Amino acid sequence: MAVPIAVLDCDLLLYGRGHRTLDRFKLEDVTDEYLVSMYGFPRQFIYYLVDLLGASLSRPTQRSRAISPETQILAALGFYTSGSFQTRMGDAIGISQASMSRCVANVTEALVERASQFIHFPEDEATVQSLKDDFYGLAGMPGVLGVVDCTHVAIKAPNAEDLSYVNRKGLHSLNCLMVCDARGVLLSAETHWPGSLPDCTVLQQAALTSQFETELHKDGWLLGDSSFFLRTWLMTPLHIPETPAEYRYNMAHSATHNVIERMFRTIRSRFRCLDGSKGTLQYSPEKSSHIILACCVLHNISLEHGLDVWSSPATGHMEQPEEEYEQMESMDSEACRIRQELLLTHFS
């Protein structure tokens, strides 16, 4: 459905006649189908974001105060879901490309401010038990509190001298450490790690490790693939399974851990700014990290609102350097004991 609106000069509105609010686009004037095709989400979801973020986006200290929160959110969603600042997107809501960029920055920061509200591990016993039950229902793996993995998001080169963001494939990226539940809801997301760091090093330095080693979480564990070391709170596959019990353990582990790969595909498919099909994120590592985290927040909010159909793989890709799995054997005797007990109790 065409919405013929002229592109306006936002700076004129801001600093020219009267600081009027730019409010030309009306959600009620278009169909849900149009909103989903242009901005990736239906009307009621967008209204929810306006209520959630409106106060932050209306702050008088922000330069874009003359653009309504509704318009700012549409601009940001348009970028997140399409991966570009195409003129047609600005034309649709009546703002320039430069204003689109400012809107994305404002909405991104507002979402990042609320990350801990939407991305966290459950704390009450009933919810934790429900989390374990959901995982057990997938493939019979007991005690699972989440599945963990890393994924790379391509970014522009920060500068010629900084090689810390060059990954194993020679591309600049951020290595993002994430944990999700059996539905693909994110429980943890650390999106700022330089692409040169291998997954095991990211986990070693991550807040996630401190959280599991210093806090409770004694009655369960995460599942990680062979790019991580076995820990008392992180169960990994056996490198060379030999017994039927070990094969059954590895098969249950793989089937359960696959949830996070599906979650990565869903995020790439929904938020095309991350999938590489439109090129790298053209921002500094810090701003790129915030955009990734903002998309993670939106992912969880969308699941809360029932938009939880697993998506098909995107046509683009996140760069995913391969790890040298063979060197990831653990020397933690207590972790080995716990895994062996798990094998004997549940897979023998």
mmCIF file of N, CA, C and O in Angstrom, residues 81-118:
data_model
loop_
_atom_site.group_PDB
_atom_site.id
_atom_site.type_symbol
_atom_site.label_atom_id
_atom_site.label_comp_id
_atom_site.label_asym_id
_atom_site.label_seq_id
_atom_site.Cartn_x
_atom_site.Cartn_y
_atom_site.Cartn_z
ATOM 1 N N THR A 81 15.068 -4.686 10.405
ATOM 2 C CA THR A 81 14.496 -5.809 9.655
ATOM 3 C C THR A 81 14.885 -5.813 8.184
ATOM 4 O O THR A 81 14.763 -6.845 7.525
ATOM 5 N N SER A 82 15.358 -4.689 7.659
ATOM 6 C CA SER A 82 15.764 -4.656 6.246
ATOM 7 C C SER A 82 17.271 -4.533 6.073
ATOM 8 O O SER A 82 17.818 -4.923 5.051
ATOM 9 N N GLY A 83 17.949 -3.954 7.062
ATOM 10 C CA GLY A 83 19.397 -3.805 6.984
ATOM 11 C C GLY A 83 19.860 -2.635 6.151
ATOM 12 O O GLY A 83 21.033 -2.552 5.808
ATOM 13 N N SER A 84 18.960 -1.701 5.832
ATOM 14 C CA SER A 84 19.383 -0.574 5.012
ATOM 15 C C SER A 84 18.601 0.680 5.379
ATOM 16 O O SER A 84 17.540 0.627 5.997
ATOM 17 N N PHE A 85 19.170 1.829 4.981
ATOM 18 C CA PHE A 85 18.495 3.117 5.130
ATOM 19 C C PHE A 85 17.935 3.543 3.775
ATOM 20 O O PHE A 85 18.104 4.680 3.347
ATOM 21 N N GLN A 86 17.303 2.635 3.081
ATOM 22 C CA GLN A 86 16.818 2.945 1.743
ATOM 23 C C GLN A 86 15.868 4.135 1.764
ATOM 24 O O GLN A 86 15.107 4.328 2.704
ATOM 25 N N THR A 87 15.908 4.923 0.686
ATOM 26 C CA THR A 87 15.078 6.117 0.598
ATOM 27 C C THR A 87 13.595 5.781 0.736
ATOM 28 O O THR A 87 12.836 6.523 1.346
ATOM 29 N N ARG A 88 13.191 4.621 0.208
ATOM 30 C CA ARG A 88 11.768 4.281 0.263
ATOM 31 C C ARG A 88 11.286 4.150 1.695
ATOM 32 O O ARG A 88 10.120 4.419 1.997
ATOM 33 N N MET A 89 12.176 3.729 2.629
ATOM 34 C CA MET A 89 11.779 3.610 4.022
ATOM 35 C C MET A 89 11.539 4.988 4.617
ATOM 36 O O MET A 89 10.550 5.231 5.292
ATOM 37 N N GLY A 90 12.452 5.921 4.342
ATOM 38 C CA GLY A 90 12.253 7.279 4.822
ATOM 39 C C GLY A 90 11.056 7.941 4.169
ATOM 40 O O GLY A 90 10.300 8.678 4.811
ATOM 41 N N ASP A 91 10.871 7.682 2.877
ATOM 42 C CA ASP A 91 9.713 8.229 2.176
ATOM 43 C C ASP A 91 8.416 7.782 2.840
ATOM 44 O O ASP A 91 7.460 8.551 2.966
ATOM 45 N N ALA A 92 8.358 6.535 3.261
ATOM 46 C CA ALA A 92 7.122 5.985 3.803
ATOM 47 C C ALA A 92 6.699 6.691 5.080
ATOM 48 O O ALA A 92 5.502 6.864 5.331
ATOM 49 N N ILE A 93 7.670 7.094 5.919
ATOM 50 C CA ILE A 93 7.316 7.737 7.185
ATOM 51 C C ILE A 93 7.621 9.229 7.195
ATOM 52 O O ILE A 93 7.353 9.903 8.186
ATOM 53 N N GLY A 94 8.177 9.738 6.102
ATOM 54 C CA GLY A 94 8.318 11.182 5.967
ATOM 55 C C GLY A 94 9.539 11.790 6.596
ATOM 56 O O GLY A 94 9.481 12.911 7.106
ATOM 57 N N ILE A 95 10.675 11.079 6.614
ATOM 58 C CA ILE A 95 11.911 11.652 7.159
ATOM 59 C C ILE A 95 13.074 11.357 6.226
ATOM 60 O O ILE A 95 13.003 10.471 5.385
ATOM 61 N N SER A 96 14.145 12.105 6.387
ATOM 62 C CA SER A 96 15.331 11.950 5.548
ATOM 63 C C SER A 96 16.173 10.774 6.027
ATOM 64 O O SER A 96 15.979 10.238 7.121
ATOM 65 N N GLN A 97 17.151 10.393 5.207
ATOM 66 C CA GLN A 97 18.043 9.292 5.578
ATOM 67 C C GLN A 97 18.849 9.639 6.818
ATOM 68 O O GLN A 97 19.061 8.797 7.690
ATOM 69 N N ALA A 98 19.296 10.885 6.918
ATOM 70 C CA ALA A 98 20.054 11.310 8.099
ATOM 71 C C ALA A 98 19.213 11.203 9.363
ATOM 72 O O ALA A 98 19.686 10.775 10.420
ATOM 73 N N SER A 99 17.945 11.581 9.246
ATOM 74 C CA SER A 99 17.050 11.472 10.392
ATOM 75 C C SER A 99 16.776 10.010 10.733
ATOM 76 O O SER A 99 16.633 9.643 11.906
ATOM 77 N N MET A 100 16.682 9.163 9.698
ATOM 78 C CA MET A 100 16.537 7.728 9.935
ATOM 79 C C MET A 100 17.668 7.227 10.824
ATOM 80 O O MET A 100 17.453 6.488 11.786
ATOM 81 N N SER A 101 18.894 7.639 10.508
ATOM 82 C CA SER A 101 20.058 7.190 11.255
ATOM 83 C C SER A 101 19.980 7.637 12.717
ATOM 84 O O SER A 101 20.293 6.875 13.633
ATOM 85 N N ARG A 102 19.544 8.883 12.939
ATOM 86 C CA ARG A 102 19.416 9.369 14.316
ATOM 87 C C ARG A 102 18.333 8.603 15.069
ATOM 88 O O ARG A 102 18.468 8.308 16.256
ATOM 89 N N CYS A 103 17.250 8.284 14.389
ATOM 90 C CA CYS A 103 16.173 7.518 15.021
ATOM 91 C C CYS A 103 16.665 6.144 15.448
ATOM 92 O O CYS A 103 16.350 5.661 16.543
ATOM 93 N N VAL A 104 17.422 5.488 14.572
ATOM 94 C CA VAL A 104 17.964 4.167 14.898
ATOM 95 C C VAL A 104 18.844 4.257 16.140
ATOM 96 O O VAL A 104 18.765 3.402 17.038
ATOM 97 N N ALA A 105 19.680 5.286 16.212
ATOM 98 C CA ALA A 105 20.558 5.447 17.378
ATOM 99 C C ALA A 105 19.741 5.636 18.654
ATOM 100 O O ALA A 105 20.044 5.029 19.695
ATOM 101 N N ASN A 106 18.693 6.464 18.596
ATOM 102 C CA ASN A 106 17.872 6.725 19.780
ATOM 103 C C ASN A 106 17.128 5.477 20.245
ATOM 104 O O ASN A 106 17.107 5.151 21.443
ATOM 105 N N VAL A 107 16.505 4.771 19.318
ATOM 106 C CA VAL A 107 15.734 3.577 19.674
ATOM 107 C C VAL A 107 16.673 2.481 20.174
ATOM 108 O O VAL A 107 16.359 1.765 21.132
ATOM 109 N N THR A 108 17.825 2.350 19.538
ATOM 110 C CA THR A 108 18.799 1.342 19.970
ATOM 111 C C THR A 108 19.198 1.566 21.417
ATOM 112 O O THR A 108 19.199 0.629 22.226
ATOM 113 N N GLU A 109 19.526 2.797 21.768
ATOM 114 C CA GLU A 109 19.937 3.066 23.146
ATOM 115 C C GLU A 109 18.793 2.841 24.126
ATOM 116 O O GLU A 109 19.001 2.344 25.232
ATOM 117 N N ALA A 110 17.573 3.190 23.731
ATOM 118 C CA ALA A 110 16.416 2.975 24.607
ATOM 119 C C ALA A 110 16.198 1.478 24.860
ATOM 120 O O ALA A 110 15.850 1.069 25.979
ATOM 121 N N LEU A 111 16.391 0.655 23.835
ATOM 122 C CA LEU A 111 16.245 -0.793 24.006
ATOM 123 C C LEU A 111 17.380 -1.369 24.844
ATOM 124 O O LEU A 111 17.163 -2.231 25.707
ATOM 125 N N VAL A 112 18.611 -0.907 24.619
ATOM 126 C CA VAL A 112 19.758 -1.398 25.388
ATOM 127 C C VAL A 112 19.582 -1.071 26.871
ATOM 128 O O VAL A 112 19.937 -1.880 27.745
ATOM 129 N N GLU A 113 19.022 0.097 27.174
ATOM 130 C CA GLU A 113 18.777 0.468 28.565
ATOM 131 C C GLU A 113 17.851 -0.528 29.260
ATOM 132 O O GLU A 113 17.890 -0.676 30.479
ATOM 133 N N ARG A 114 17.024 -1.202 28.495
ATOM 134 C CA ARG A 114 16.041 -2.137 29.054
ATOM 135 C C ARG A 114 16.447 -3.601 28.871
ATOM 136 O O ARG A 114 15.643 -4.498 29.100
ATOM 137 N N ALA A 115 17.685 -3.850 28.472
ATOM 138 C CA ALA A 115 18.108 -5.220 28.163
ATOM 139 C C ALA A 115 17.936 -6.145 29.362
ATOM 140 O O ALA A 115 17.440 -7.275 29.225
ATOM 141 N N SER A 116 18.325 -5.696 30.555
ATOM 142 C CA SER A 116 18.245 -6.572 31.727
ATOM 143 C C SER A 116 16.802 -6.877 32.111
ATOM 144 O O SER A 116 16.529 -7.866 32.805
ATOM 145 N N GLN A 117 15.861 -6.044 31.670
ATOM 146 C CA GLN A 117 14.441 -6.288 31.946
ATOM 147 C C GLN A 117 13.915 -7.478 31.147
ATOM 148 O O GLN A 117 13.040 -8.211 31.616
ATOM 149 N N PHE A 118 14.467 -7.673 29.949
ATOM 150 C CA PHE A 118 13.939 -8.692 29.048
ATOM 151 C C PHE A 118 14.873 -9.881 28.837
ATOM 152 O O PHE A 118 14.440 -10.921 28.349
#
